[in-house]
């Protein structure tokens, strides 16, 4: 049931009255997008153009790492060994030596906080045996998430033998939203300064917006000369988590200004709305069942983000039959609730059976008839 609800939430399209919202101010970046944590688009500017993301690539590396961690394929104290290939990376790094071992926890910290290119490759090799195999998994995962403008060529976003990682502001927002489904990642992306190697190597977060924007919790910055300044900036405020992706900003200051403008726009013009399903979850009558009613469930309900000017117009419509025939399986979808703003559908939530109800057997019907007859005689 939770899977059904998750799919429904991911499929939400925000139907906004564009004229009712103020216009976004001018941005300096080549492309930008504003999404909420469920993957719901709130604003886009040239958001499907394929551009180089530089080190923002590492949000996919971190996503695959967190998924492996959640599956138990690796532990935080698992030792990861640096290869000659990992140690050869240029750019931002921790100067990993060939044969050096660090805990998976410190590798994640070095990637998320210090944007370490060498550690990104070491983690990729540890999880998949080679960086090439890991990159294949990166591209497969991107397709699964609905990314249409993304091709990864390595685990860190550096140019590689003339090949370039390409993605879009929209795709980065979708990957960021998926990464946020792993709350553990915020233990790393919110670190301002820390150390690894028993305190011998210092890390300072490349995302300076952590100290300049209220509610910022990550996720990743990026820069190479050809890509310009990029960022996936995530902030939590007012019961909402918003994702601002900026690609190809001319300067670091422009990147910060654009991300700030996007997040400010989101918090100023949108609000979370949690539908009240109490009326829809009353027991549903069952025909020819061993129980007279079946309990309904909708799983965990996550707020949907709506334009503030539309919040007062949001209503819910319940779609259920008067009764259902047994047998009924637990988790069987029996109806739905539609969340609407005026005549526009914002969200459809499936309602399912919380329990199984078997069909009456012949003997059950006979005993029921006999009891009814005896009660009538006694009366």
Coordinates of C-alpha atoms in Angstrom, one line a residue:
X1 CA 0.0 0.0 0.0
X2 CA 2.8 2.4 0.9
X3 CA 4.4 1.6 -2.5
X4 CA 1.1 2.6 -4.2
X5 CA 0.9 5.8 -2.3
X6 CA 4.6 6.6 -3.0
X7 CA 4.0 6.1 -6.7
X8 CA 0.9 8.4 -6.6
X9 CA 2.8 11.1 -4.8
X10 CA 5.7 10.9 -7.3
X11 CA 3.2 11.3 -10.1
X12 CA 1.7 14.5 -8.7
X13 CA 1.5 17.4 -11.2
X14 CA 1.1 20.8 -9.6
X15 CA -1.7 22.6 -11.5
X16 CA -1.0 26.2 -10.7
X17 CA -2.7 29.3 -11.9
X18 CA 0.4 30.9 -13.3
X19 CA -1.2 34.3 -13.4
X20 CA -1.9 34.2 -9.7
X21 CA 1.8 33.8 -8.8
X22 CA 4.3 36.6 -9.0
X23 CA 7.0 36.2 -11.6
X24 CA 10.4 34.9 -10.7
X25 CA 13.1 37.5 -10.8
X26 CA 15.8 37.4 -13.5
X27 CA 18.4 34.7 -12.9
X28 CA 22.0 34.7 -14.2
X29 CA 22.4 30.9 -14.6
X30 CA 22.0 29.0 -17.8
X31 CA 19.3 26.9 -16.3
X32 CA 17.5 26.4 -13.0
X33 CA 14.7 24.5 -11.3
X34 CA 12.7 24.5 -8.1
X35 CA 11.2 21.3 -6.8
X36 CA 9.9 20.0 -3.6
X37 CA 11.2 16.9 -1.9
X38 CA 8.5 14.6 -3.4
X39 CA 9.8 15.5 -6.9
X40 CA 7.1 18.0 -7.6
X41 CA 8.0 20.8 -10.0
X42 CA 7.4 24.4 -8.8
X43 CA 9.4 26.4 -11.2
X44 CA 11.7 25.8 -14.2
X45 CA 13.9 27.9 -16.4
X46 CA 15.5 26.1 -19.4
X47 CA 15.5 23.1 -17.0
X48 CA 15.9 20.3 -19.6
X49 CA 19.0 21.6 -21.3
X50 CA 22.0 19.1 -21.0
X51 CA 24.8 20.9 -19.2
X52 CA 27.9 19.9 -17.2
X53 CA 27.1 19.6 -13.5
X54 CA 30.8 19.4 -12.3
X55 CA 30.9 18.0 -8.7
X56 CA 27.1 18.1 -8.3
X57 CA 27.5 14.7 -10.1
X58 CA 28.4 13.4 -6.7
X59 CA 24.7 13.5 -5.6
X60 CA 24.2 10.3 -7.7
X61 CA 27.4 8.8 -6.3
X62 CA 26.1 9.5 -2.8
X63 CA 22.6 8.2 -3.7
X64 CA 24.1 4.8 -4.8
X65 CA 26.3 4.8 -1.7
X66 CA 23.3 5.4 0.7
X67 CA 21.2 2.8 -1.1
X68 CA 24.0 0.2 -0.7
X69 CA 24.3 1.2 3.0
X70 CA 20.5 0.8 3.5
X71 CA 20.6 -2.7 1.8
X72 CA 23.4 -3.8 4.2
X73 CA 25.9 -4.3 1.3
X74 CA 28.3 -2.0 3.2
X75 CA 28.6 -0.7 6.8
X76 CA 29.8 2.7 8.0
X77 CA 32.9 1.0 9.6
X78 CA 33.7 -1.0 6.4
X79 CA 37.2 -0.2 5.3
X80 CA 37.5 1.2 1.8
X81 CA 40.9 0.9 0.0
X82 CA 42.2 3.5 -2.3
X83 CA 43.4 2.3 -5.7
X84 CA 46.0 3.8 -7.9
X85 CA 43.2 5.0 -10.2
X86 CA 41.4 6.7 -7.3
X87 CA 44.6 8.3 -6.0
X88 CA 45.3 9.7 -9.5
X89 CA 42.3 12.0 -9.5
X90 CA 42.9 15.7 -9.7
X91 CA 40.9 18.7 -8.5
X92 CA 39.5 18.7 -5.0
X93 CA 40.7 15.7 -3.1
X94 CA 42.1 14.4 0.3
X95 CA 45.3 13.1 -1.4
X96 CA 44.3 9.5 -1.0
X97 CA 47.3 7.2 -1.3
X98 CA 47.3 3.9 -3.2
X99 CA 46.5 1.2 -0.6
X100 CA 45.3 3.6 2.0
X101 CA 42.2 2.5 3.9
X102 CA 39.5 4.7 5.4
X103 CA 36.1 3.8 6.9
X104 CA 33.1 4.1 4.5
X105 CA 31.8 6.8 7.0
X106 CA 34.9 9.0 6.4
X107 CA 34.7 8.4 2.6
X108 CA 31.1 9.7 2.6
X109 CA 32.1 12.6 4.8
X110 CA 35.0 13.5 2.4
X111 CA 32.7 13.4 -0.6
X112 CA 29.7 15.3 0.9
X113 CA 31.7 17.9 2.8
X114 CA 35.0 18.2 1.0
X115 CA 33.9 17.1 -2.5
X116 CA 36.8 14.7 -2.7
X117 CA 37.2 13.4 -6.2
X118 CA 39.5 10.6 -5.1
X119 CA 37.1 9.3 -2.5
X120 CA 34.2 9.3 -4.9
X121 CA 36.1 7.0 -7.2
X122 CA 37.3 4.8 -4.3
X123 CA 33.7 4.3 -3.1
X124 CA 32.6 3.6 -6.7
X125 CA 35.2 0.9 -7.0
X126 CA 34.4 -0.6 -3.6
X127 CA 30.7 -0.9 -4.4
X128 CA 30.9 -2.2 -7.9
X129 CA 34.4 -3.5 -8.5
X130 CA 35.3 -0.8 -11.0
X131 CA 34.4 2.8 -11.7
X132 CA 33.1 1.7 -15.1
X133 CA 30.7 -0.7 -13.6
X134 CA 29.6 2.0 -11.1
X135 CA 29.0 4.5 -13.8
X136 CA 26.8 2.0 -15.7
X137 CA 24.7 1.7 -12.5
X138 CA 24.6 5.5 -12.2
X139 CA 23.1 5.8 -15.7
X140 CA 20.7 3.0 -15.0
X141 CA 19.5 4.6 -11.8
X142 CA 19.1 8.0 -13.6
X143 CA 16.7 6.4 -16.1
X144 CA 14.7 4.7 -13.3
X145 CA 14.2 8.1 -11.8
X146 CA 12.9 9.6 -15.0
X147 CA 16.0 11.6 -16.0
X148 CA 15.9 12.3 -19.7
X149 CA 19.0 14.6 -20.2
X150 CA 21.6 12.7 -18.1
X151 CA 24.7 10.8 -19.1
X152 CA 27.4 10.1 -16.4
X153 CA 30.9 9.2 -17.4
X154 CA 32.5 9.0 -14.0
X155 CA 31.8 9.1 -10.3
X156 CA 33.0 12.7 -9.6
X157 CA 32.1 15.0 -12.5
X158 CA 35.6 15.7 -13.9
X159 CA 36.1 15.6 -17.6
X160 CA 37.4 12.2 -18.6
X161 CA 39.4 11.7 -21.8
X162 CA 37.3 14.1 -23.7
X163 CA 34.0 12.7 -22.3
X164 CA 31.8 14.9 -20.3
X165 CA 29.1 14.2 -17.8
X166 CA 25.9 15.9 -18.9
X167 CA 22.6 16.4 -17.0
X168 CA 20.0 19.1 -16.5
X169 CA 18.6 21.2 -13.7
X170 CA 15.4 19.1 -13.8
X171 CA 17.3 15.8 -13.6
X172 CA 19.5 17.0 -10.7
X173 CA 16.3 18.0 -8.8
X174 CA 14.9 14.5 -9.3
X175 CA 18.1 12.8 -8.2
X176 CA 18.3 15.2 -5.2
X177 CA 14.7 14.3 -4.2
X178 CA 15.6 10.6 -4.3
X179 CA 18.7 11.2 -2.2
X180 CA 16.6 13.0 0.4
X181 CA 14.6 9.8 0.9
X182 CA 17.7 8.7 2.9
X183 CA 17.7 10.9 5.9
X184 CA 21.2 9.7 6.9
X185 CA 22.7 11.9 4.1
X186 CA 21.9 15.0 6.1
X187 CA 24.3 13.9 8.8
X188 CA 27.0 14.6 6.2
X189 CA 25.7 17.5 4.1
X190 CA 25.0 19.7 7.1
X191 CA 28.5 19.4 8.5
X192 CA 30.3 22.8 8.4
X193 CA 33.8 21.6 9.4
X194 CA 35.2 18.3 10.5
X195 CA 38.2 16.0 10.3
X196 CA 39.2 12.6 9.0
X197 CA 42.3 10.4 9.5
X198 CA 42.1 10.6 13.3
X199 CA 41.9 14.4 13.1
X200 CA 44.9 14.8 10.9
X201 CA 43.0 16.1 7.8
X202 CA 40.5 18.9 8.0
X203 CA 37.4 19.3 5.9
X204 CA 35.4 22.5 5.2
X205 CA 32.1 22.3 3.5
X206 CA 32.1 23.7 -0.1
X207 CA 28.5 24.8 0.3
X208 CA 28.8 28.2 2.0
X209 CA 25.1 28.7 1.9
X210 CA 24.9 26.5 5.0
X211 CA 25.8 29.6 6.9
X212 CA 24.1 32.2 4.8
X213 CA 20.6 30.7 4.2
X214 CA 18.1 29.9 6.9
X215 CA 17.1 26.3 6.9
X216 CA 19.7 25.1 4.4
X217 CA 20.7 21.4 4.8
X218 CA 22.7 20.6 1.7
X219 CA 23.2 19.1 -0.8
X220 CA 26.2 19.8 -3.2
X221 CA 28.1 22.5 -5.1
X222 CA 30.1 22.1 -8.2
X223 CA 32.5 24.0 -10.4
X224 CA 34.8 23.5 -13.3
X225 CA 35.6 26.2 -15.8
X226 CA 33.5 24.8 -18.7
X227 CA 30.5 24.0 -16.5
X228 CA 30.5 27.3 -14.5
X229 CA 29.1 27.4 -11.0
X230 CA 26.4 24.8 -10.1
X231 CA 24.5 23.8 -7.0
X232 CA 21.8 21.6 -5.7
X233 CA 20.6 23.6 -2.6
X234 CA 18.1 22.0 -0.2
X235 CA 16.4 24.0 2.5
X236 CA 13.8 23.0 5.1
X237 CA 11.4 25.6 6.4
X238 CA 7.7 26.0 7.2
X239 CA 7.0 22.3 7.0
X240 CA 8.4 22.1 3.5
X241 CA 11.7 20.8 1.9
X242 CA 12.6 22.6 -1.3
X243 CA 15.3 21.8 -3.8
X244 CA 16.8 24.6 -5.9
X245 CA 19.2 23.5 -8.7
X246 CA 21.3 26.0 -10.6
X247 CA 23.6 25.2 -13.5
X248 CA 26.1 27.4 -15.4
X249 CA 26.1 30.5 -13.1
X250 CA 28.8 32.9 -14.1
X251 CA 30.3 33.4 -10.6
X252 CA 30.1 31.8 -7.2
X253 CA 28.2 34.9 -6.0
X254 CA 25.7 34.5 -8.9
X255 CA 25.2 30.8 -8.0
X256 CA 24.3 31.8 -4.4
X257 CA 22.1 34.6 -5.5
X258 CA 20.1 32.4 -7.9
X259 CA 19.7 29.6 -5.4
X260 CA 18.6 32.0 -2.8
X261 CA 16.1 33.6 -5.2
X262 CA 14.6 30.2 -6.1
X263 CA 14.3 29.1 -2.5
X264 CA 12.8 32.5 -1.4
X265 CA 10.3 32.3 -4.2
X266 CA 9.3 28.8 -3.1
X267 CA 8.8 29.6 0.6
X268 CA 7.0 32.9 -0.2
X269 CA 4.5 31.4 -2.6
X270 CA 3.9 27.8 -1.7
X271 CA 2.7 25.9 1.4
X272 CA 2.3 22.2 2.5
X273 CA -1.2 20.8 2.5
X274 CA -2.0 17.5 4.3
X275 CA -5.4 16.1 3.3
X276 CA -7.8 15.0 6.1
X277 CA -8.8 11.4 5.2
X278 CA -10.7 10.6 8.4
X279 CA -14.1 10.7 6.7
X280 CA -12.9 8.5 3.9
X281 CA -11.5 5.8 6.1
X282 CA -14.8 4.6 7.7
X283 CA -15.3 0.8 7.4
X284 CA -16.7 -0.4 4.1
X285 CA -19.6 -2.9 3.9
X286 CA -18.7 -6.4 2.6
X287 CA -21.2 -8.6 0.8
X288 CA -21.0 -12.4 1.4
X289 CA -17.9 -12.0 3.7
X290 CA -17.0 -13.6 6.9
X291 CA -16.8 -10.1 8.3
X292 CA -19.6 -7.5 7.7
X293 CA -17.1 -4.7 7.0
X294 CA -13.5 -4.2 6.0
X295 CA -11.2 -1.5 7.4
X296 CA -9.5 0.9 4.9
X297 CA -6.0 2.3 5.0
X298 CA -4.2 4.9 3.0
X299 CA -0.6 4.4 4.3
X300 CA 1.5 7.4 5.4
X301 CA 0.2 10.6 3.9
X302 CA 2.8 13.2 2.9
X303 CA 1.9 16.8 2.5
X304 CA 1.5 18.0 -1.1
X305 CA 2.8 21.5 -1.9
X306 CA 0.3 23.9 -3.2
X307 CA 0.3 27.6 -4.2
X308 CA -0.7 29.6 -1.1
X309 CA -3.4 31.4 -3.0
X310 CA -5.0 28.0 -3.9
X311 CA -4.8 26.5 -0.4
X312 CA -8.3 27.8 0.6
X313 CA -9.8 26.1 -2.5
X314 CA -8.4 22.6 -1.8
X315 CA -11.1 19.9 -1.3
X316 CA -11.1 16.1 -1.1
X317 CA -13.5 13.8 -3.0
X318 CA -13.9 10.1 -1.9
X319 CA -14.5 7.5 -4.5
X320 CA -15.7 4.2 -2.9
X321 CA -18.5 1.8 -3.8
X322 CA -21.4 1.3 -1.3
X323 CA -20.1 -2.3 -0.7
X324 CA -17.6 -4.8 -2.0
X325 CA -17.9 -8.5 -2.6
X326 CA -15.7 -11.0 -0.7
X327 CA -13.1 -12.4 -0.9
X328 CA -10.9 -9.4 -0.3
X329 CA -7.1 -9.5 0.0
X330 CA -5.1 -7.3 2.4
X331 CA -3.7 -4.4 0.4
X332 CA -6.3 -4.7 -2.3
X333 CA -7.2 -1.3 -3.7
X334 CA -10.9 -0.6 -3.2
X335 CA -11.2 3.1 -4.0
X336 CA -9.4 6.5 -3.9
X337 CA -9.5 10.0 -2.6
X338 CA -8.9 12.9 -5.0
X339 CA -7.4 16.1 -3.7
X340 CA -8.6 19.0 -5.8
X341 CA -8.2 22.7 -6.1
X342 CA -11.4 23.9 -7.8
X343 CA -11.7 21.5 -10.8
X344 CA -8.0 20.8 -10.9
X345 CA -6.7 17.5 -9.5
X346 CA -3.6 17.9 -7.3
X347 CA -3.3 14.3 -5.9
X348 CA -4.9 11.0 -6.1
X349 CA -4.5 8.7 -3.0
X350 CA -5.4 5.0 -3.3
X351 CA -7.5 3.4 -0.5
X352 CA -6.9 -0.2 0.2
X353 CA -8.1 -3.0 2.5
X354 CA -6.2 -3.1 5.8
X355 CA -7.1 -6.8 6.2
X356 CA -8.2 -9.8 4.3
X357 CA -11.9 -10.9 4.4
X358 CA -12.7 -14.4 3.3
X359 CA -15.9 -15.3 1.5
X360 CA -18.7 -17.1 3.4
X361 CA -18.7 -20.8 3.0
X362 CA -21.9 -22.8 2.5
X363 CA -21.7 -24.0 6.1
X364 CA -21.3 -20.4 7.4
X365 CA -24.4 -19.4 5.4
X366 CA -26.4 -22.3 6.8
X367 CA -25.3 -21.6 10.4
X368 CA -26.2 -17.9 10.0
X369 CA -29.7 -18.9 8.6
X370 CA -30.2 -21.3 11.5
X371 CA -29.2 -18.7 14.1
X372 CA -31.6 -16.2 12.6
X373 CA -34.4 -18.8 12.6
X374 CA -33.8 -19.8 16.2
X375 CA -33.8 -16.2 17.3
X376 CA -37.1 -15.6 15.5
X377 CA -38.7 -18.6 17.3
X378 CA -37.3 -17.4 20.7
X379 CA -38.8 -14.0 20.1

